[in-house]
Short mmCIF file of C-alpha atoms in Angstrom, two decimals:
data_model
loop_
_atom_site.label_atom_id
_atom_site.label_comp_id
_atom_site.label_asym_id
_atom_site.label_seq_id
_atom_site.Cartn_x
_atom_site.Cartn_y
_atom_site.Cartn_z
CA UNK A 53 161.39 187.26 80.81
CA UNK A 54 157.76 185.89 80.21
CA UNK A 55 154.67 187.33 78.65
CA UNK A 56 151.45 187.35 80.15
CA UNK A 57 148.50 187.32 78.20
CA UNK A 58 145.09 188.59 79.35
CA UNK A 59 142.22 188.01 76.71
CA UNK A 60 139.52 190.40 77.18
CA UNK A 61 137.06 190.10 74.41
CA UNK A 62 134.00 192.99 74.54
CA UNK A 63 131.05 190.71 74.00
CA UNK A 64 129.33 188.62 77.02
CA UNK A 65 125.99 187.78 76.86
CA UNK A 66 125.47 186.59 80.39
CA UNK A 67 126.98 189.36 82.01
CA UNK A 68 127.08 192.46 79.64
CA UNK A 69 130.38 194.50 79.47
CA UNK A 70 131.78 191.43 82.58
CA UNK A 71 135.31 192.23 81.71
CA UNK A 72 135.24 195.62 82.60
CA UNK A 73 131.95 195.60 85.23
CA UNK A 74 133.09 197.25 88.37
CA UNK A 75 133.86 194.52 91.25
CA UNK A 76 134.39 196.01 94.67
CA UNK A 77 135.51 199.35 93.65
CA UNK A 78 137.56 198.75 90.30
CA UNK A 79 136.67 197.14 86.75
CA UNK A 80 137.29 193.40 86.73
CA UNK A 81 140.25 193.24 84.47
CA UNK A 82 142.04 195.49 86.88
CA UNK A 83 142.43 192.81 89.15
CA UNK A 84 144.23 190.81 86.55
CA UNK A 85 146.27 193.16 85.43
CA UNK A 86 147.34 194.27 88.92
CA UNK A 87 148.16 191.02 90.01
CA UNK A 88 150.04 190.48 86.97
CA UNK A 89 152.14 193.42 87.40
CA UNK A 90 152.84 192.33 91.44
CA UNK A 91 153.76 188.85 90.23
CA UNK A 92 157.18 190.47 88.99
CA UNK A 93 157.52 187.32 86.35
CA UNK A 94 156.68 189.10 83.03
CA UNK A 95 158.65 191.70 80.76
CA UNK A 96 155.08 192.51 78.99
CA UNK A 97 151.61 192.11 80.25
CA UNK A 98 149.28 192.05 76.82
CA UNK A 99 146.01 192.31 76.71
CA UNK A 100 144.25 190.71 74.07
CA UNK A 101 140.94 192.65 73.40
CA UNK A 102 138.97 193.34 70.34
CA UNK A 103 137.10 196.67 72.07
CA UNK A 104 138.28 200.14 72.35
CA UNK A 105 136.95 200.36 75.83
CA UNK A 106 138.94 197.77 77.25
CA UNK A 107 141.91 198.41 75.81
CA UNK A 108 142.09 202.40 77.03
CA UNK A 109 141.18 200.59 80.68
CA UNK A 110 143.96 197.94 80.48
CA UNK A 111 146.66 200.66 79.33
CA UNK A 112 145.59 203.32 82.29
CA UNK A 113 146.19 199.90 84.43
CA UNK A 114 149.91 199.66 82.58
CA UNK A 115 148.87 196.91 80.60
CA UNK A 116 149.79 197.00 76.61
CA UNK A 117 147.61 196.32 73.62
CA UNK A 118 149.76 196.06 71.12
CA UNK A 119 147.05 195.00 68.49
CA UNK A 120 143.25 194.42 68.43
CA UNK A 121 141.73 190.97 68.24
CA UNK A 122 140.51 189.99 64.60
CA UNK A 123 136.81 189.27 65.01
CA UNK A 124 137.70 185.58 64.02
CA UNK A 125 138.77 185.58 67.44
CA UNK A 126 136.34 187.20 69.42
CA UNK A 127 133.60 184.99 69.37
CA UNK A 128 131.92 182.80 72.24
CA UNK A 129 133.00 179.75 70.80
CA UNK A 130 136.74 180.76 70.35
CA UNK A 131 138.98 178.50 72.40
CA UNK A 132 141.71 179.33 74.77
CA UNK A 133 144.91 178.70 72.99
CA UNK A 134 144.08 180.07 69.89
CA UNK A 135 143.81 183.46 71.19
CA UNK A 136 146.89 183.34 73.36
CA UNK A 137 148.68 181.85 70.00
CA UNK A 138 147.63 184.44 68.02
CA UNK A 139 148.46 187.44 70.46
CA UNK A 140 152.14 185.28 71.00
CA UNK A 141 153.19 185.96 67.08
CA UNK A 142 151.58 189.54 67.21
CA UNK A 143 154.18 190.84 69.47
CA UNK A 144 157.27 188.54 68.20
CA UNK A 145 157.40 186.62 71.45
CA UNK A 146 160.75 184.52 71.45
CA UNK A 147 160.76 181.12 73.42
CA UNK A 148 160.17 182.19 77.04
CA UNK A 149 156.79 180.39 78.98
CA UNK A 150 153.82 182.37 78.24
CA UNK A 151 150.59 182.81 81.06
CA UNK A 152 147.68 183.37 80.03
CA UNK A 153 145.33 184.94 83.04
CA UNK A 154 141.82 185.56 82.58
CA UNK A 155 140.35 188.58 82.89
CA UNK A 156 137.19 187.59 85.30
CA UNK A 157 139.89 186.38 88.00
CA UNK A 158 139.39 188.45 90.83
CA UNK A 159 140.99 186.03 93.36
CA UNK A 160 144.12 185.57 91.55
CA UNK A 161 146.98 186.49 93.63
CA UNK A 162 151.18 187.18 92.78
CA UNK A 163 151.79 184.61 94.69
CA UNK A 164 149.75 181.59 92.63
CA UNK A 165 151.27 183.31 89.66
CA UNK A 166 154.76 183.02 90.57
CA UNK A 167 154.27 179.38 91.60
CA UNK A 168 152.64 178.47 88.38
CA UNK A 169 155.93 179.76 86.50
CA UNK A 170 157.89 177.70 89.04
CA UNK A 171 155.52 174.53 88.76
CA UNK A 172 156.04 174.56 84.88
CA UNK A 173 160.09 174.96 85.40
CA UNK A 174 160.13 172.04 87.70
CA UNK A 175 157.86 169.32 85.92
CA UNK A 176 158.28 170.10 82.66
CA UNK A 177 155.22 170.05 81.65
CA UNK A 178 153.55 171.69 78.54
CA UNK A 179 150.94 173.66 81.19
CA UNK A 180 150.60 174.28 84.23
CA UNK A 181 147.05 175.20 85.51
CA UNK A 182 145.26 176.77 88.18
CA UNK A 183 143.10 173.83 89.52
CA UNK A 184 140.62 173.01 92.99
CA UNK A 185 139.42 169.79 94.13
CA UNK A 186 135.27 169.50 94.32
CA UNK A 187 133.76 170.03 97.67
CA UNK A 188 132.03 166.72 97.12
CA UNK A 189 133.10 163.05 95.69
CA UNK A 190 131.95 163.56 91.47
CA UNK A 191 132.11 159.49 91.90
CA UNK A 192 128.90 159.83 94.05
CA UNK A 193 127.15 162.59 91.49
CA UNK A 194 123.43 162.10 90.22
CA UNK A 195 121.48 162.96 86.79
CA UNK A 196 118.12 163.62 85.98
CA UNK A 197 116.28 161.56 84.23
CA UNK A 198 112.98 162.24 82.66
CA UNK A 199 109.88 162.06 84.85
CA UNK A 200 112.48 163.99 87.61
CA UNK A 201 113.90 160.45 88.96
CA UNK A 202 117.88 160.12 89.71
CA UNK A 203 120.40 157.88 89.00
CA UNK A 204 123.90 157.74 89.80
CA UNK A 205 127.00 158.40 87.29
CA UNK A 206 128.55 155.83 88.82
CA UNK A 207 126.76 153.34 90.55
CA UNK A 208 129.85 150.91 90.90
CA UNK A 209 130.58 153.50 93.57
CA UNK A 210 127.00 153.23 95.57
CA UNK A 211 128.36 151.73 98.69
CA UNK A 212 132.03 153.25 98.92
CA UNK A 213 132.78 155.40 101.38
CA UNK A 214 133.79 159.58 100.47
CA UNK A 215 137.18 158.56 102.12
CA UNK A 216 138.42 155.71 99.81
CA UNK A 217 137.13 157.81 96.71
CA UNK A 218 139.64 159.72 95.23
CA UNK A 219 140.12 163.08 94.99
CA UNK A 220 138.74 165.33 91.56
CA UNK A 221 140.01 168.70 90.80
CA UNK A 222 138.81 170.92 87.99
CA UNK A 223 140.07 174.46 86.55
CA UNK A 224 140.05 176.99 88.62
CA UNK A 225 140.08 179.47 85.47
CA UNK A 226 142.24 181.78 86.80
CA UNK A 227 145.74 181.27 84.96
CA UNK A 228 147.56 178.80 82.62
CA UNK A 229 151.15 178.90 82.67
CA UNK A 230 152.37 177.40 79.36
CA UNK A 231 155.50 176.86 76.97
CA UNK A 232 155.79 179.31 73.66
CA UNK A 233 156.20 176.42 71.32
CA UNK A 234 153.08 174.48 73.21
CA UNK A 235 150.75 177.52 72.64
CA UNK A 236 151.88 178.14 69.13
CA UNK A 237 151.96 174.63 68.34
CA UNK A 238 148.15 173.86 69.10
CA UNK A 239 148.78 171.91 72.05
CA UNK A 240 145.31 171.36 74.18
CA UNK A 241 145.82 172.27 77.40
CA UNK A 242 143.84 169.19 79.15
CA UNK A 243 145.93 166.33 76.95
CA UNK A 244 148.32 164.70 79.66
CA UNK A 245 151.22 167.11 79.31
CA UNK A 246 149.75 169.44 82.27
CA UNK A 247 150.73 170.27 85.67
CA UNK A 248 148.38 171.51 88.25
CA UNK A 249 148.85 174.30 91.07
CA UNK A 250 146.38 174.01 93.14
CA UNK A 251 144.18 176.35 94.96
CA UNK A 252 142.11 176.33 97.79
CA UNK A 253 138.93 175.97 96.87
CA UNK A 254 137.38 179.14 99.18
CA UNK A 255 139.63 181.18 96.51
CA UNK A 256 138.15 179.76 93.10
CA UNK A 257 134.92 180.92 91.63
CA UNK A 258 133.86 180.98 87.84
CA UNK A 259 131.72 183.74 86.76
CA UNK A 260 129.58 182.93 84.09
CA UNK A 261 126.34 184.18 85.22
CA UNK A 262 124.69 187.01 87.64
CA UNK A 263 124.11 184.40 90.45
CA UNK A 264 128.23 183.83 89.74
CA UNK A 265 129.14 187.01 90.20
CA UNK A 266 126.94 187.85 93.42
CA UNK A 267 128.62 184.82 94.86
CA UNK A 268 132.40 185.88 93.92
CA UNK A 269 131.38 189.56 95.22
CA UNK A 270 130.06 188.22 98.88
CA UNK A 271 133.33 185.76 99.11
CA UNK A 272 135.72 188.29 97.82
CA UNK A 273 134.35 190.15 100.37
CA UNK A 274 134.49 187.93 103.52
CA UNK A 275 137.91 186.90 102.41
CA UNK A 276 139.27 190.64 102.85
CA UNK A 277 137.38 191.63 105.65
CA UNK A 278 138.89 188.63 107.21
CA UNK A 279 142.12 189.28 106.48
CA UNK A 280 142.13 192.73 107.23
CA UNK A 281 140.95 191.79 110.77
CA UNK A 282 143.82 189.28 111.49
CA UNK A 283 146.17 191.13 110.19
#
């Protein structure tokens, strides 16, 4: 079966201690982790941390941590596939796909998880990402210049109607589902050799900052409050 990979690194200067600050009720990698092990597509679930902290958390959640992170690793400029590489040859991984699911991914379900492993069966691809389309056309999107005045990104597009633009997505950052030998190898993830499964985009929010996570924490909670109504 398939490995997931959760990298969970203890520094964040933005949010101190993000990975494991408590998000309606548990800490935030537990909602990785958990919707890792409902998925019911990997043999292991590995997470990839370089702090002692984390890694007692993600085993009490079931996870493993086979190893700690070198500190080569572990720092804010380290890329993506790397890290997954890396924690791919520390556990002898054979040739099954490989997901790598972040660890500030609250809205992550099974159910995306499962259809990112499908996704990557059916096209082939080297990845297969969560992605959302932008609430609003990036063809129609402004910069500031200097002295606060505007001007467009595109201005080809100044007179074309939202409708006949067409649609942008960007990562969700939630999951990438991904062949072995296309981690190992190097592969970039955004190089033409990627699938997408998308998400809505009421379900996607990145967390970098404190006004990031207030927002995830006041849709997170209108999603479930909704749900548990209807249901």
């Amino acid at each position: 079966m398939s490995l997931a990979v959760i990298p969970a690194r203890g520094g964040s200067k933005r949010i101190p201690r993000k990975n494991i600050k408590p998000f309606h009720g548990k800490p935030m990698i537990l909602w990785s982790i958990e919707a890792a092990r409902a998925s019911g597509c990997f043999e292991r679930i590995v997470v990839s941390t370089d702090d002692a902290e984390i890694a007692e958390l993600a085993r009490g959640a079931g996870a493993e941590v086979p190893f700690m992170r070198p500190a080569d690793l572990a720092d804010d400029l380290t890329p993506t596939v790397p890290v997954i590489a890396h924690a791919i040859a520390a556990v002898d991984h054979g040739d099954a796909p490989v997901c790598c699911i972040y660890a500030t991914a609250p809205f992550v379900t099974a159910d995306d998880i499962r259809r990112g492993r499908d996704v990557l069966a059916e096209t082939g691809a080297d990845y297969a990402m969560s992605a959302t389309s932008f609430a609003f056309p990036v063809q129609r999107g402004v910069i500031k210049r200097a002295g606060g005045l505007i001007e467009m990104l595109h201005p080809e597009h100044n007179e074309t109607r939202s409708q006949d633009l067409s649609e942008v997505y960007h990562d969700a950052g939630q999951f990438y589902w991904g062949r072995a030998e296309a981690w190992t190898a190097g592969r970039p993830i955004m190089s033409g050799r990627t699938a997408m499964v998308e998400l809505p985009r009421h379900r996607v929010q990145d967390i970098d900052t404190p006004e990031d996570w207030a927002r995830a924490e006041a849709m997170f909670a209108v999603q479930n409050r909704a749900y548990s109504v209807s249901g």
